[in-house]
Coordinates of C-alpha atoms in Angstrom, one line a residue:
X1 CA 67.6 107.1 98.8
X2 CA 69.7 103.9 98.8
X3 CA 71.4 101.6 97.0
X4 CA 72.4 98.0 97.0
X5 CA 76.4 96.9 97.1
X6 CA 78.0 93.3 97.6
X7 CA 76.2 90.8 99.5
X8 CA 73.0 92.8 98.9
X9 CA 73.5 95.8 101.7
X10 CA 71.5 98.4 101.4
X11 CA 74.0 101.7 101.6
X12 CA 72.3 105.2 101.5
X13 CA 72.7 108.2 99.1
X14 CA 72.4 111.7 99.1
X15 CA 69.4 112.6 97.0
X16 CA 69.6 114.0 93.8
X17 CA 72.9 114.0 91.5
X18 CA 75.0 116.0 93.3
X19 CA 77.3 112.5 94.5
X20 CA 76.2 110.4 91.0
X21 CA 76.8 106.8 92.2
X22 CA 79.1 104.8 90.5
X23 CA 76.6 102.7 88.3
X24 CA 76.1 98.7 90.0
X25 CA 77.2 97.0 86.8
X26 CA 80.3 99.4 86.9
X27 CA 81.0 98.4 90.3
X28 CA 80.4 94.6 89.8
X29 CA 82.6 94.7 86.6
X30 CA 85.7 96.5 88.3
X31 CA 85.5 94.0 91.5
X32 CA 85.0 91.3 88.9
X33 CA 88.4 92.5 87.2
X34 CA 89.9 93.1 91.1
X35 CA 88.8 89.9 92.7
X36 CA 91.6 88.3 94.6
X37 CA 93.2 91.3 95.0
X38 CA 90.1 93.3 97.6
X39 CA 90.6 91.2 100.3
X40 CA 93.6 92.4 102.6
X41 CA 94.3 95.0 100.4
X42 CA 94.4 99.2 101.7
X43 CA 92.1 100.9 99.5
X44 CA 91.9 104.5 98.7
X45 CA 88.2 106.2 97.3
X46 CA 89.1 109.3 96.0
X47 CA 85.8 111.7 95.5
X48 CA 83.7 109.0 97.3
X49 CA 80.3 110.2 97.2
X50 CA 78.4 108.0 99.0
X51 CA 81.1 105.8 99.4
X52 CA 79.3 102.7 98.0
X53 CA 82.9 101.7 96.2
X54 CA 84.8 101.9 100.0
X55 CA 81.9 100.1 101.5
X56 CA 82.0 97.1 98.3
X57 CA 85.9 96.6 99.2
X58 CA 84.9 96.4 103.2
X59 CA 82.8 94.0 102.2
X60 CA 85.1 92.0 100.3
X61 CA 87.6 91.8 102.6
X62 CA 89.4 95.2 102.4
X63 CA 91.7 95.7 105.3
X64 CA 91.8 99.3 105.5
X65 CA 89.9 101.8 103.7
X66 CA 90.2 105.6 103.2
X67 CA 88.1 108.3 101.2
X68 CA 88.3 111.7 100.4
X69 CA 85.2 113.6 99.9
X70 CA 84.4 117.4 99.6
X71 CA 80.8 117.4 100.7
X72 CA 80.4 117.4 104.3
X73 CA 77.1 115.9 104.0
X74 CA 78.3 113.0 101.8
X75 CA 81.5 112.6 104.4
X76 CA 78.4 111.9 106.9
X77 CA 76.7 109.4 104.6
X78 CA 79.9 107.5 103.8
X79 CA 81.0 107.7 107.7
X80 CA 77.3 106.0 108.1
X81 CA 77.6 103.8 105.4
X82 CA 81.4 102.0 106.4
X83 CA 80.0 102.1 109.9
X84 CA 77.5 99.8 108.8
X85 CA 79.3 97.6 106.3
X86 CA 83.0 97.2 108.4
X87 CA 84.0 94.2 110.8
X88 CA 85.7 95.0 113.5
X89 CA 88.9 93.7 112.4
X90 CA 88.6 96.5 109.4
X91 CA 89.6 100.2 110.0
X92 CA 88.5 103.4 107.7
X93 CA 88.5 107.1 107.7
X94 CA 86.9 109.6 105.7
X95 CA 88.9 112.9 105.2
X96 CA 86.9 116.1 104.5
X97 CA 88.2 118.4 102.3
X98 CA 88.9 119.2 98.5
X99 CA 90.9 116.3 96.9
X100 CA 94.2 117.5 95.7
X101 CA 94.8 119.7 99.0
X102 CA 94.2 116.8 100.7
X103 CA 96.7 114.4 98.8
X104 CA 99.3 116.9 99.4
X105 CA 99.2 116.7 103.2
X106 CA 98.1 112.8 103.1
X107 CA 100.5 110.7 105.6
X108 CA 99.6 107.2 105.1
X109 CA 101.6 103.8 103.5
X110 CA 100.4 103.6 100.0
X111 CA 97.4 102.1 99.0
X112 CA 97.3 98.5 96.9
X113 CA 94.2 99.8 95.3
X114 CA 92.7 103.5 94.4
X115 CA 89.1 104.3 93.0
X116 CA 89.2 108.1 91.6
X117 CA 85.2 109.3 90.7
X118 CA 85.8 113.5 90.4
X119 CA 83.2 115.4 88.9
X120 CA 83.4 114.8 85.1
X121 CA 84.4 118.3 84.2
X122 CA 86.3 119.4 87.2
X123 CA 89.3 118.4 85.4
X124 CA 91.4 116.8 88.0
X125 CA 92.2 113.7 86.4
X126 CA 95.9 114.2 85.4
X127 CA 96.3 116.3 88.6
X128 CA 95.1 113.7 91.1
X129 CA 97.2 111.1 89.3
X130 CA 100.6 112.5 89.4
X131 CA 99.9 113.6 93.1
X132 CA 99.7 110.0 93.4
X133 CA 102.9 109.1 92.4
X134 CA 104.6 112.2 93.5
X135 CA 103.9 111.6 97.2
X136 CA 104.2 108.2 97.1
X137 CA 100.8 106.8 98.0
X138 CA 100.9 103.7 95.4
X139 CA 102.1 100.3 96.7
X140 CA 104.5 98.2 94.8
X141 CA 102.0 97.2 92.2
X142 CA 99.2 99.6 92.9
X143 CA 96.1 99.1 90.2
X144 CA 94.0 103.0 89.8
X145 CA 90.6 102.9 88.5
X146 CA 89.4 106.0 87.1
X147 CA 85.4 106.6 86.2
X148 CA 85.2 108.9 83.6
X149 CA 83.5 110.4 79.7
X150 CA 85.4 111.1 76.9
X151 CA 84.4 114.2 76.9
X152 CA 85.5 115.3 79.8
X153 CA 88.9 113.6 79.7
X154 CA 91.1 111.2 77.6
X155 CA 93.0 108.9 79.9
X156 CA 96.9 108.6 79.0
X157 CA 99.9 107.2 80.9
X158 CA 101.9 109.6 83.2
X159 CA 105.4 109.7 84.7
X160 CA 105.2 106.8 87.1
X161 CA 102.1 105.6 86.1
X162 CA 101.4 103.4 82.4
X163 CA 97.8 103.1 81.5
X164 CA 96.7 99.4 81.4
X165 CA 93.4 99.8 79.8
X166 CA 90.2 101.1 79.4
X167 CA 86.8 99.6 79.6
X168 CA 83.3 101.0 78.3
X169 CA 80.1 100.2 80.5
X170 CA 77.0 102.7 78.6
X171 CA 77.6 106.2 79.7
X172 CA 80.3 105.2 81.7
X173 CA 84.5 104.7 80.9
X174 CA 86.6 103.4 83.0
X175 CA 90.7 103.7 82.9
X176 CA 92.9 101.3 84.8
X177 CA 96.6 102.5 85.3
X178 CA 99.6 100.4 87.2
X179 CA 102.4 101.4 88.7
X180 CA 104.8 102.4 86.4

């Protein structure tokens, strides 16, 4: 299965909804409110799926991108899919493992933009988010978007980060935090 992404690219999926893409007018919408900021930036996808949010930012100009994905089959879908998409002037890396472990250990300047798409109810939200902050992985400035459905989670400022606001695309939420 595929999608499309930026610049109509064709990016693949793993079948089923084990991954759940991030819807396209969700994408388009959150570039739309990050334009002028993608290109140059270092961007972080946190539960990337199939990556197709990484792969938008190398496509618009995204200097470095990294993602963290569980699945190793997904990891070799998004390793496929920022293969295809990245200039040579870009650089990624996709990082195996569950999320939060991997946060803890991360070594990396901060990232100017983060894109965190957990499974709805694996409650990881507020976890995820002050791991951010707490190891210091947010730029001056730093803009997180979180996917999410009320139901699962109600977004909320946290120590270090002040929720900016929320937007509502269908099924789909999502909650934009700044640096605090």
């Amino acid at each position: 299965m595929s999608i499309r992404i930026y610049g109509n690219r064709a990016i693949k999926t793993l079948p089923g909804q084990a991954t759940r893409p991030t819807p396209a007018k969700v994408r388009e919408a959150l570039f739309n409110i990050w334009q002028g900021r993608v290109s140059g930036c270092r961007w972080l996808d946190l539960c990337a799926g199939s990556g197709a949010m990484g792969a938008e930012a190398l496509c618009r100009g995204a200097s470095v991108v990294v993602g963290i994905e569980q699945s190793e089959a997904a990891c070799r879908i998004v390793q496929t899919n920022w293969q295809t998409v990245a200039k040579p002037e870009q650089s990624f890396q996709v990082i195996r493992g569950e999320v939060t472990k991997k946060l803890q250990t991360l070594t990396l300047d901060p990232f100017d933009l983060v894109y965190l798409d957990p499974p709805y109810a694996a409650k990881l939200y507020d976890k995820v988010l002050a791991l951010l902050v707490e190891k210091s992985l947010l730029a001056p400035g730093a803009i997180v978007a979180t996917e999410y459905t009320p139901e699962h989670w109600q977004p909320k400022s946290l120590i270090g980060l002040e929720l900016s606001r929320t937007k509502r695309y269908g099924l789909t939420h999502l909650a934009l935090f700044k640096v605090a």
